[in-house]
């Protein structure tokens, strides 16, 4: 048992982080290579200026008209995505682990704040799931896969939260927490989670088409 | 808003389009699978794959689509839903789809989407749904199940290189007849044919000589009054419309575009001015050029809106008496979202009209007229449906309280006229050129005056 825990807390962490990083890099490289091979015209329309203009416009909360039409969704979504990165990266427990292994560290989030943000993430996931069930146009598009993806995100955060509060079966919670966190990292490049890296690409292309060719705005 | 009378929205169970039904009958499962896979493998690439993998099925694009909004938020009209019901399933099933599936796919891609690209502005990732709908049409074309009316216009393109089976002598006759008429007003007015080295090649869509020759008359008067050095080609290539671009018949679409550019090249003109049509503009400025391998068109392509703006700001045309009726302006997708001309259009309107009221939403965010993207070209069998699918446009128009609706695009013009009648909106639909013609000083411009 201890050997197993050592493994998932040691090498496995690095394996999953590597798969996550290398996977995403290969993904982008693959896209670029395939565009070169078969759809090189795409590059002739893309400009850095219009790509960044569009991405920038969409990063400003409630600047695009579409985001103002769905204020609740976008508010939840902005906060959710922010917390999704902030919590794991700035959690003191995580930083301590990194410090022990590499002797590098960075400022940690106050544990209470991290705790609240975790609740926010879980609530946001509940909101997304609820939307999938209750909003007809979203329901129409939803399949089991979508709930699976929500569950995949939920698991590490929920178990982390429960472990931190030592609600029950601490050791098991920790194991599930670590495993699910790793699993999530591993599947990011191979699932729709990869929108974290492909969305800027599709947005850049659309931004360029609108800005460069059509002299119009896309927000 | 009045209810769209006995015309409830119901999904087409059985499509009675003879071309679609006949085409489906001829298909075998083997041919279906093979054709779909061929298109998916040979004609698409990572772009499609990335769109499919990036779409989070969030449904946020729904609010963009006039079909979705006009049908009381029926989820099957959501942009992503159209993709789900067509290309996703083709990909998932590796092309093994049924004839019933295809019947629905023809309907969705040809009649439930104007490829207006509004949804791309509402998808947080900028996913190009219109591209995927055109891809579905491409597959339908290769399966030979394109709706009859629009296929007929493509056949006409193929035979005559214009959309309306206008014969070469008919075309020249029409121009000469317009010239003759105009000479009663302006003694030395000319519609110069094949004038090499002219500054401008003026170009129209085939329905103009066929049904609306008066528009050519008006354009000639403007060119004459403004003292432009212009010409029109007598040879094929004079028609700037391109319906093949909307049916996915890329080969014919490419032929049309090439002939068009060749006409301009043969005449050695400096630039091309196009009449008030959105889809024609898209075909020359955005689509045809790409198919014949030019990133951008090899000529300066100017839409009428831009041209009017130039004539008015340069003082080549002066307005004698401003137009006083209350007007509103429809932004044609293909020249606003497709070319960013919405602000210039408003400037022009404000230069000639005293009472202008904008629709909401407007500019890039305007709703499509519901006729574009080849939808109106699928013909009368689908008109009732088109009216239902375009209720939001009617509501938008009604809210302006305008007497006159300016629609600077042929497709929009026809589509909006249908809407105005169907929803009994008390509005007159006009081209911007109509109003300029009505209000302009018909005095001839002289250099340096
Ligand atoms: S392109 Fe226009 S008509 Fe088609 S799905 Fe998008 S918004 Fe709707
Ligand atoms: S196309 Fe865009 S907005 Fe529509 S469901 Fe997919 S990701 Fe969401
Ligand atoms: S017909 Fe007009 S409004 Fe409709 S798609 Fe074309 S340009 Fe848009």
XYZ file of C-alpha atoms and ligand atoms in Angstrom:
692
model
C 0.000 0.000 0.000
C 2.711 2.437 1.004
C 4.650 1.589 -2.104
C 1.606 2.403 -4.173
C 1.066 5.710 -2.430
C 4.714 6.584 -2.871
C 4.371 5.848 -6.544
C 1.291 7.934 -7.160
C 2.681 10.774 -5.093
C 6.094 10.566 -6.673
C 6.861 9.404 -10.190
C 3.240 9.323 -11.271
C 2.856 13.045 -10.624
C 5.709 13.776 -12.953
C 4.544 11.301 -15.528
C 1.135 12.911 -15.686
C 2.529 16.430 -15.767
C 4.818 15.401 -18.615
C 1.976 13.787 -20.540
C -0.057 16.930 -20.026
C 2.643 19.295 -21.233
C 4.146 17.172 -23.980
C 0.677 16.109 -25.100
C -0.472 19.685 -25.550
C 2.720 20.667 -27.324
C 2.412 17.724 -29.687
C -1.224 18.563 -30.223
C -0.461 22.089 -31.357
C 2.507 20.910 -33.394
C 0.288 18.316 -35.038
C -2.328 20.903 -35.901
C 0.253 23.239 -37.370
C 1.850 20.414 -39.337
C -1.465 19.247 -40.727
C -2.478 22.766 -41.674
C 0.810 22.996 -43.587
C 0.176 19.705 -45.307
C -3.359 20.171 -46.488
C -4.794 23.533 -45.590
C -1.896 25.910 -45.828
C -4.231 28.639 -47.083
C -5.209 29.063 -43.456
C -1.881 30.728 -42.752
C -2.323 33.190 -45.571
C -5.329 34.675 -43.781
C -3.958 34.750 -40.298
C -2.356 37.867 -38.951
C -0.900 38.243 -35.518
C -2.607 41.565 -35.022
C -6.108 40.355 -35.821
C -5.598 37.109 -33.935
C -4.576 38.932 -30.796
C -7.230 41.571 -31.292
C -9.924 38.940 -31.296
C -8.510 36.904 -28.429
C -8.010 40.092 -26.453
C -11.550 41.280 -27.075
C -12.921 37.958 -25.883
C -10.786 38.026 -22.744
C -12.295 41.257 -21.508
C -15.224 40.259 -19.340
C -18.549 41.306 -20.837
C -17.001 43.159 -23.713
C -18.315 40.875 -26.499
C -22.022 41.333 -27.078
C -22.623 37.610 -26.787
C -21.248 37.566 -23.258
C -23.565 40.359 -22.234
C -26.533 38.380 -23.475
C -25.656 35.482 -21.209
C -24.292 37.309 -18.184
C -24.922 34.539 -15.679
C -23.251 31.852 -17.720
C -20.234 33.976 -18.516
C -19.824 35.230 -14.965
C -19.817 31.655 -13.687
C -17.552 30.586 -16.502
C -14.953 33.342 -15.966
C -14.705 32.659 -12.251
C -14.681 28.913 -12.769
C -11.808 28.997 -15.250
C -9.815 31.353 -13.121
C -10.261 29.236 -9.996
C -9.492 26.105 -11.960
C -5.946 27.319 -12.489
C -5.422 29.326 -9.353
C -6.451 26.684 -6.824
C -4.178 23.787 -7.838
C -1.247 26.056 -8.665
C -1.334 28.183 -5.552
C -2.567 25.763 -2.957
C -0.136 25.728 -0.045
C -0.243 21.930 0.249
C 0.788 21.600 -3.411
C 3.522 24.174 -3.098
C 4.945 22.388 -0.091
C 5.185 19.186 -2.119
C 6.996 20.940 -4.908
C 9.304 22.634 -2.439
C 10.195 19.309 -0.858
C 11.006 17.820 -4.226
C 12.736 20.703 -6.008
C 13.381 23.317 -3.424
C 11.449 25.915 -5.372
C 8.389 27.645 -4.108
C 6.070 30.552 -4.742
C 3.574 32.480 -2.689
C 0.634 30.391 -1.620
C -3.024 31.184 -1.542
C -4.550 31.586 1.874
C -6.056 28.211 2.737
C -9.405 29.702 3.562
C -9.585 31.427 0.200
C -8.554 28.254 -1.584
C -11.272 26.466 0.294
C -13.898 28.925 -0.843
C -12.663 28.806 -4.427
C -12.945 25.033 -4.361
C -16.542 25.323 -3.305
C -17.017 27.813 -6.135
C -15.592 25.307 -8.613
C -17.849 22.560 -7.378
C -20.848 24.864 -7.494
C -19.935 25.984 -11.016
C -19.722 22.373 -12.123
C -23.147 21.852 -10.631
C -24.336 24.841 -12.617
C -22.882 23.424 -15.837
C -24.442 20.041 -15.190
C -27.768 21.632 -14.357
C -27.676 23.617 -17.573
C -27.102 20.440 -19.517
C -30.243 18.956 -18.008
C -32.497 21.983 -17.855
C -31.718 24.232 -20.808
C -33.259 22.630 -23.904
C -30.706 23.825 -26.467
C -27.862 22.589 -24.289
C -29.628 19.342 -23.496
C -30.036 18.683 -27.192
C -26.256 18.807 -27.628
C -25.393 16.897 -24.491
C -24.279 13.289 -24.341
C -22.975 11.058 -21.571
C -19.485 12.175 -22.453
C -20.249 15.701 -21.311
C -21.257 14.518 -17.860
C -18.174 12.366 -17.734
C -16.028 15.431 -18.401
C -17.783 17.354 -15.660
C -17.256 14.435 -13.317
C -13.576 14.283 -14.217
C -13.105 17.857 -13.083
C -15.300 17.454 -10.067
C -13.477 14.464 -8.643
C -10.061 15.942 -7.754
C -11.559 19.123 -6.364
C -14.253 17.446 -4.360
C -11.963 14.799 -2.896
C -9.299 17.383 -2.173
C -11.841 19.424 -0.327
C -13.134 16.450 1.653
C -9.618 15.303 2.486
C -8.630 18.756 3.646
C -11.588 18.837 5.962
C -10.910 15.245 6.992
C -14.570 14.411 6.631
C -14.150 10.670 6.303
C -11.681 8.017 5.206
C -8.875 10.514 4.840
C -6.416 8.121 3.312
C -8.824 6.936 0.647
C -9.859 10.464 -0.158
C -6.233 11.375 -0.669
C -5.650 8.433 -2.958
C -8.682 9.227 -5.088
C -7.721 12.905 -5.045
C -4.226 12.249 -6.315
C -5.263 9.663 -8.866
C -8.097 11.699 -10.290
C -5.932 14.805 -10.462
C -3.350 12.876 -12.409
C -5.928 11.281 -14.618
C -7.357 14.662 -15.449
C -3.955 15.994 -16.452
C -3.403 12.944 -18.615
C -6.659 13.151 -20.496
C -6.520 16.899 -21.159
C -4.570 16.603 -24.415
C -6.760 13.747 -25.616
C -10.180 15.146 -24.828
C -12.203 18.275 -25.338
C -10.359 19.692 -22.341
C -7.749 20.489 -24.930
C -9.885 23.500 -25.799
C -7.566 25.233 -23.360
C -5.067 25.238 -26.191
C -7.196 24.818 -29.346
C -9.695 27.557 -28.519
C -7.098 30.315 -28.899
C -6.246 28.795 -32.282
C -9.810 28.690 -33.579
C -10.443 32.141 -32.208
C -7.272 33.453 -33.839
C -8.377 32.076 -37.175
C -11.886 33.479 -36.943
C -10.509 36.778 -35.657
C -8.230 36.944 -38.668
C -10.954 36.083 -41.145
C -13.207 38.730 -39.688
C -10.545 41.361 -39.200
C -8.175 40.786 -42.065
C -10.456 39.664 -44.870
C -13.852 40.968 -43.941
C -12.862 44.163 -42.126
C -15.401 43.455 -39.450
C -15.391 42.623 -35.773
C -16.167 39.230 -34.357
C -17.362 40.127 -30.899
C -46.352 40.701 -33.343
C -49.052 38.810 -35.112
C -48.824 35.073 -35.047
C -47.531 33.508 -38.241
C -51.083 32.387 -39.120
C -51.764 28.713 -39.630
C -48.100 28.237 -40.310
C -46.745 26.507 -37.288
C -43.254 25.293 -37.379
C -43.217 21.636 -38.065
C -40.298 19.580 -39.141
C -40.421 18.327 -42.673
C -41.155 14.647 -42.415
C -41.232 14.035 -46.093
C -39.417 16.300 -48.421
C -41.316 16.531 -51.649
C -38.547 18.136 -53.597
C -38.309 15.986 -56.731
C -34.573 16.488 -57.110
C -33.918 15.431 -53.543
C -36.301 12.476 -53.654
C -35.101 11.341 -57.058
C -31.522 11.653 -55.968
C -32.145 9.673 -52.806
C -33.817 6.901 -54.766
C -30.777 6.471 -56.933
C -28.411 6.172 -53.993
C -27.062 2.933 -52.622
C -25.667 2.532 -49.136
C -22.285 1.856 -50.619
C -22.273 5.045 -52.625
C -23.414 7.085 -49.620
C -20.658 5.801 -47.395
C -18.002 6.070 -50.046
C -18.911 9.616 -51.045
C -19.090 10.933 -47.500
C -15.782 9.394 -46.561
C -14.158 10.667 -49.699
C -15.177 14.226 -48.950
C -14.205 13.908 -45.302
C -10.825 12.419 -46.065
C -9.803 14.271 -49.185
C -11.491 17.620 -48.881
C -11.339 18.397 -45.212
C -8.511 18.423 -42.785
C -7.471 19.472 -39.369
C -9.694 22.529 -39.449
C -12.854 20.445 -39.300
C -11.314 18.096 -36.768
C -10.274 20.952 -34.520
C -13.740 22.488 -34.682
C -15.342 19.193 -33.744
C -12.905 18.600 -30.903
C -13.041 22.126 -29.576
C -16.810 22.583 -29.485
C -17.864 22.188 -25.861
C -21.520 21.585 -26.705
C -22.328 24.622 -24.605
C -25.148 25.867 -26.824
C -24.029 29.485 -26.537
C -24.195 29.907 -30.294
C -27.971 29.339 -30.184
C -28.860 32.921 -29.426
C -27.149 34.040 -32.601
C -29.335 32.193 -35.023
C -32.505 33.705 -36.400
C -33.892 30.226 -37.049
C -33.546 29.301 -33.413
C -35.054 32.577 -32.248
C -37.867 32.581 -34.791
C -38.910 29.075 -33.819
C -39.376 29.842 -30.135
C -35.968 28.527 -29.197
C -36.525 25.088 -30.694
C -33.225 23.382 -29.843
C -32.925 21.605 -33.175
C -32.351 24.979 -34.873
C -29.387 25.874 -32.728
C -26.258 26.249 -34.846
C -24.340 23.526 -33.035
C -27.429 21.306 -33.243
C -27.336 21.600 -37.014
C -23.787 20.368 -36.923
C -24.716 17.592 -34.554
C -27.538 16.428 -36.789
C -25.347 16.407 -39.876
C -21.579 16.319 -39.986
C -20.923 14.985 -36.476
C -23.076 12.006 -37.151
C -21.484 11.431 -40.534
C -18.109 11.428 -38.821
C -19.281 9.237 -35.934
C -20.886 6.678 -38.207
C -18.018 6.792 -40.675
C -20.381 7.699 -43.460
C -22.832 4.897 -42.797
C -25.927 7.051 -42.635
C -29.423 6.368 -43.883
C -31.436 8.040 -46.603
C -33.772 9.509 -44.018
C -30.774 11.014 -42.326
C -29.655 12.499 -45.626
C -33.100 13.883 -46.420
C -32.903 15.761 -43.145
C -29.289 16.768 -43.771
C -30.226 18.349 -47.120
C -32.966 20.231 -45.394
C -30.852 21.460 -42.517
C -27.902 22.563 -44.589
C -29.874 24.147 -47.417
C -32.969 25.496 -45.704
C -32.216 25.932 -42.036
C -28.987 27.861 -42.344
C -28.167 31.021 -44.256
C -24.431 30.503 -43.777
C -24.598 34.047 -42.441
C -21.790 33.443 -39.922
C -23.554 35.251 -37.143
C -23.098 32.259 -34.867
C -19.310 32.509 -35.122
C -19.598 35.797 -33.301
C -21.490 34.170 -30.456
C -19.401 31.049 -30.032
C -16.705 31.835 -27.473
C -14.250 29.885 -29.622
C -15.214 31.360 -32.968
C -16.167 28.025 -34.440
C -17.217 28.351 -38.069
C -20.571 26.591 -38.280
C -21.274 28.047 -41.714
C -18.177 26.313 -43.038
C -19.483 23.013 -41.761
C -22.925 23.589 -43.259
C -21.314 24.308 -46.613
C -19.402 21.091 -46.217
C -22.676 19.230 -45.729
C -23.962 20.864 -48.899
C -20.821 19.746 -50.669
C -21.571 16.182 -49.631
C -25.182 16.561 -50.774
C -23.964 17.870 -54.089
C -21.692 14.891 -54.576
C -24.586 12.614 -53.681
C -26.731 14.521 -56.193
C -29.448 15.428 -53.753
C -29.398 19.212 -54.059
C -32.856 20.883 -54.038
C -34.273 21.346 -57.496
C -34.586 25.107 -57.904
C -31.109 25.975 -56.794
C -29.661 23.125 -58.806
C -31.404 24.568 -61.823
C -29.611 27.887 -61.378
C -26.342 26.032 -61.105
C -27.153 24.214 -64.340
C -27.741 27.582 -65.922
C -24.366 28.790 -64.650
C -22.815 25.702 -66.093
C -24.294 26.164 -69.559
C -24.417 29.936 -69.965
C -22.081 31.135 -67.205
C -24.918 33.181 -65.824
C -27.598 32.309 -63.345
C -30.728 32.963 -65.398
C -30.178 31.360 -68.804
C -29.667 34.815 -70.300
C -28.361 34.365 -73.843
C -25.519 36.508 -75.028
C -27.665 38.483 -77.484
C -30.354 39.013 -74.860
C -27.764 40.489 -72.556
C -26.407 42.904 -75.125
C -29.937 43.755 -76.283
C -30.972 44.615 -72.764
C -28.047 46.938 -72.278
C -28.690 48.670 -75.576
C -32.339 49.044 -74.780
C -31.499 50.647 -71.424
C -29.035 52.930 -73.117
C -31.611 53.977 -75.650
C -34.172 54.732 -72.982
C -31.698 56.712 -70.953
C -30.683 58.769 -73.951
C -34.106 60.345 -73.939
C -33.081 61.930 -70.663
C -29.372 62.336 -71.319
C -28.401 62.915 -74.851
C -24.942 61.482 -74.820
C -25.336 58.770 -72.209
C -23.584 55.530 -73.106
C -23.366 52.089 -71.659
C -19.911 51.334 -73.001
C -19.403 47.671 -73.818
C -15.967 46.056 -73.761
C -14.131 49.338 -73.408
C -10.549 48.352 -72.891
C -8.632 50.109 -70.162
C -11.707 51.665 -68.549
C -11.333 52.668 -64.898
C -14.301 50.600 -63.834
C -15.916 47.364 -64.869
C -19.473 47.514 -63.644
C -20.956 44.161 -62.866
C -24.430 42.917 -62.010
C -26.223 39.689 -61.248
C -28.233 37.971 -63.975
C -31.661 38.745 -62.483
C -31.004 42.409 -63.286
C -31.149 42.097 -67.080
C -33.790 39.417 -66.742
C -36.297 41.155 -64.467
C -34.983 44.474 -63.202
C -33.340 46.188 -66.135
C -34.320 49.509 -64.574
C -31.506 49.027 -62.090
C -28.992 49.017 -64.916
C -30.603 52.178 -66.209
C -30.166 53.835 -62.828
C -26.560 52.746 -62.561
C -25.851 54.066 -66.038
C -27.350 57.424 -65.140
C -25.192 57.594 -62.018
C -22.049 56.673 -63.913
C -22.902 59.231 -66.559
C -23.715 62.001 -64.131
C -20.562 61.261 -62.159
C -18.471 61.287 -65.327
C -16.974 57.878 -64.748
C -14.849 56.046 -67.256
C -16.633 52.709 -67.093
C -17.599 49.649 -69.064
C -19.599 46.446 -68.973
C -18.433 43.214 -70.569
C -20.479 41.856 -73.447
C -18.987 38.415 -72.961
C -19.716 35.766 -70.317
C -18.271 36.897 -67.029
C -20.660 39.826 -66.786
C -22.749 37.991 -64.190
C -21.148 38.218 -60.770
C -23.564 35.841 -59.049
C -22.545 32.346 -58.114
C -25.073 29.839 -56.891
C -22.691 26.926 -57.239
C -20.807 28.374 -54.291
C -23.909 27.660 -52.208
C -24.585 24.161 -53.459
C -21.048 22.954 -52.903
C -20.475 22.517 -56.609
C -16.993 23.896 -56.219
C -15.909 22.968 -59.706
C -18.576 25.061 -61.398
C -18.181 27.747 -58.779
C -14.521 27.975 -59.706
C -15.329 28.176 -63.414
C -17.728 31.045 -62.775
C -15.184 32.959 -60.709
C -12.412 32.393 -63.238
C -14.572 33.606 -66.129
C -15.462 36.686 -64.146
C -11.867 37.634 -63.374
C -10.880 36.868 -66.943
C -13.497 39.264 -68.261
C -12.016 41.983 -66.071
C -8.493 41.051 -67.062
C -9.326 41.055 -70.770
C -10.816 44.502 -70.475
C -7.738 45.661 -68.560
C -9.906 47.606 -66.155
C -8.518 49.169 -63.008
C -11.198 47.974 -60.662
C -14.512 46.241 -60.403
C -17.650 47.878 -59.086
C -20.441 45.519 -58.160
C -24.138 46.239 -57.959
C -26.098 45.920 -54.755
C -25.820 42.232 -54.031
C -24.380 40.550 -51.011
C -23.942 37.013 -52.208
C -22.344 38.134 -55.461
C -19.929 40.201 -53.467
C -19.096 37.234 -51.281
C -18.484 35.061 -54.304
C -16.042 37.485 -55.900
C -14.399 38.935 -52.824
C -14.295 36.017 -50.471
C -14.983 32.662 -52.109
C -14.271 32.493 -55.847
C -10.817 34.010 -55.473
C -9.844 31.357 -52.933
C -11.017 28.575 -55.179
C -8.891 29.842 -58.045
C -5.996 30.171 -55.613
C -5.836 33.863 -54.912
C -5.749 34.717 -51.244
C -7.372 38.021 -52.116
C -9.040 39.031 -55.400
C -6.596 40.134 -58.089
C -8.662 43.287 -58.661
C -9.955 45.902 -56.343
C -13.534 44.783 -55.779
C -15.876 47.530 -54.699
C -19.434 46.994 -53.552
C -22.078 49.526 -54.555
C -22.310 50.849 -50.980
C -18.673 51.816 -51.021
C -18.977 53.222 -54.502
C -21.947 55.439 -53.598
C -19.989 56.640 -50.596
C -17.146 57.623 -52.870
C -19.382 59.396 -55.394
C -21.108 61.392 -52.690
C -18.085 62.338 -50.633
C -16.119 63.313 -53.731
C -19.002 65.437 -54.880
C -19.334 63.599 -58.154
C -22.984 63.192 -57.393
C -24.940 65.784 -55.518
C -28.261 65.324 -53.848
C -30.860 67.763 -55.096
C -33.487 67.145 -52.510
C -33.100 64.988 -49.425
C -35.317 61.985 -48.961
C -37.747 62.703 -46.164
C -39.615 59.449 -45.586
C -38.653 57.545 -42.465
C -36.104 54.950 -43.515
C -34.334 52.055 -41.886
C -31.375 50.096 -43.183
C -30.858 46.360 -43.370
C -27.212 45.305 -43.087
C -26.646 42.534 -45.598
C -24.499 39.903 -43.883
C -22.186 39.559 -46.813
C -21.236 43.208 -46.961
C -21.433 44.140 -43.289
C -20.217 41.029 -41.472
C -18.596 40.083 -44.786
C -16.849 43.338 -45.648
C -17.361 45.834 -42.854
C -19.338 48.296 -44.954
C -22.014 48.971 -42.350
C -20.620 52.302 -41.208
C -20.166 53.610 -44.724
C -23.699 52.492 -45.508
C -25.004 54.578 -42.629
C -22.986 57.571 -43.750
C -24.505 57.299 -47.208
C -28.005 56.966 -45.838
C -27.477 59.984 -43.630
C -26.201 62.006 -46.574
C -29.397 61.455 -48.540
C -32.124 60.831 -45.966
C -33.301 63.128 -43.225
C -35.138 60.582 -41.113
C -33.099 57.458 -40.447
C -33.863 54.979 -37.701
C -31.574 52.031 -37.010
C -32.734 48.467 -36.406
C -31.644 46.668 -33.282
C -29.362 44.732 -33.378
C -27.418 46.198 -36.255
C -24.085 46.328 -38.075
C -22.132 43.059 -37.683
C -24.832 41.831 -35.349
C -27.754 42.273 -37.681
C -30.022 39.319 -38.337
C -29.856 37.815 -41.778
C -32.825 38.476 -44.054
C -33.447 34.739 -44.016
C -33.189 34.520 -47.773
C -29.440 34.428 -48.096
C -26.995 31.605 -48.384
C -29.016 30.043 -51.179
C -32.120 29.555 -49.044
C -34.428 31.696 -51.179
C -32.945 30.054 -54.248
C -34.339 26.717 -53.143
C -37.527 28.166 -54.493
C -41.264 28.541 -53.876
C -41.805 25.115 -52.272
C -40.059 26.387 -49.192
C -41.416 29.887 -48.999
C -43.894 29.251 -46.195
C -41.211 27.719 -44.095
C -38.893 30.603 -44.815
C -41.491 33.046 -43.514
C -41.852 31.150 -40.256
C -38.107 30.870 -39.881
C -37.705 34.571 -40.143
C -40.074 35.948 -37.586
C -37.341 37.787 -35.668
C -36.510 39.797 -38.740
C -40.137 40.839 -39.076
C -40.221 41.835 -35.430
C -37.005 43.759 -35.838
C -38.390 45.589 -38.858
C -41.680 46.374 -37.245
C -40.015 47.875 -34.187
C -38.382 50.563 -36.316
C -41.693 51.994 -37.458
C -40.009 52.971 -40.718
C -41.899 53.528 -43.946
C -39.054 52.556 -46.190
C -36.662 49.675 -45.745
C -33.373 50.022 -47.538
C -31.937 46.640 -48.500
C -28.724 47.020 -50.433
C -28.602 43.389 -51.553
C -30.685 41.530 -54.115
C -31.253 38.477 -51.977
C -32.116 40.527 -48.947
C -34.385 42.626 -51.095
C -36.465 39.694 -52.281
C -36.414 37.980 -48.920
C -37.449 41.111 -47.068
C -40.208 41.842 -49.528
C -41.647 38.409 -48.782
C -41.438 39.097 -45.069
C -43.031 42.495 -45.382
C -45.979 40.937 -47.228
C -46.316 37.904 -45.046
C -46.258 39.802 -41.777
C -48.224 42.684 -43.261
C -45.640 45.265 -42.372
C -46.438 48.546 -43.931
C -43.106 49.083 -45.604
C -41.648 49.711 -48.969
C -38.422 47.861 -49.767
C -35.886 49.799 -51.788
C -32.331 49.564 -52.953
C -30.060 52.348 -51.853
C -29.500 53.104 -55.542
C -33.248 53.661 -55.965
C -33.178 56.441 -53.433
C -29.994 58.007 -54.730
C -31.435 57.952 -58.212
C -34.617 59.587 -56.993
C -32.892 62.364 -55.098
C -29.761 63.089 -57.089
C -29.004 66.041 -59.288
C -29.128 64.544 -62.781
C -26.760 67.233 -64.012
C -23.594 65.874 -65.565
C -20.401 66.131 -63.550
C -17.539 68.018 -65.162
C -13.976 67.642 -63.972
C -12.897 70.539 -61.769
C -16.374 72.004 -61.368
S -24.643 30.626 -40.083
Fe -26.381 31.937 -39.559
S -28.174 30.738 -40.128
Fe -26.444 29.327 -40.059
S -26.483 28.469 -38.025
Fe -25.129 30.234 -37.961
S -26.435 31.930 -37.324
Fe -27.778 30.280 -37.974
S -20.217 25.955 -31.600
Fe -19.319 27.147 -29.976
S -21.042 28.083 -28.905
Fe -21.857 26.426 -30.156
S -21.915 24.679 -28.799
Fe -19.953 24.579 -29.849
S -18.545 25.676 -28.538
Fe -20.590 26.168 -27.836
S -29.261 37.703 -48.496
Fe -28.633 39.473 -47.477
S -29.009 39.266 -45.273
Fe -29.273 37.410 -46.202
S -27.298 36.268 -46.149
Fe -27.239 37.435 -48.006
S -26.453 39.293 -47.471
Fe -27.228 38.241 -45.571
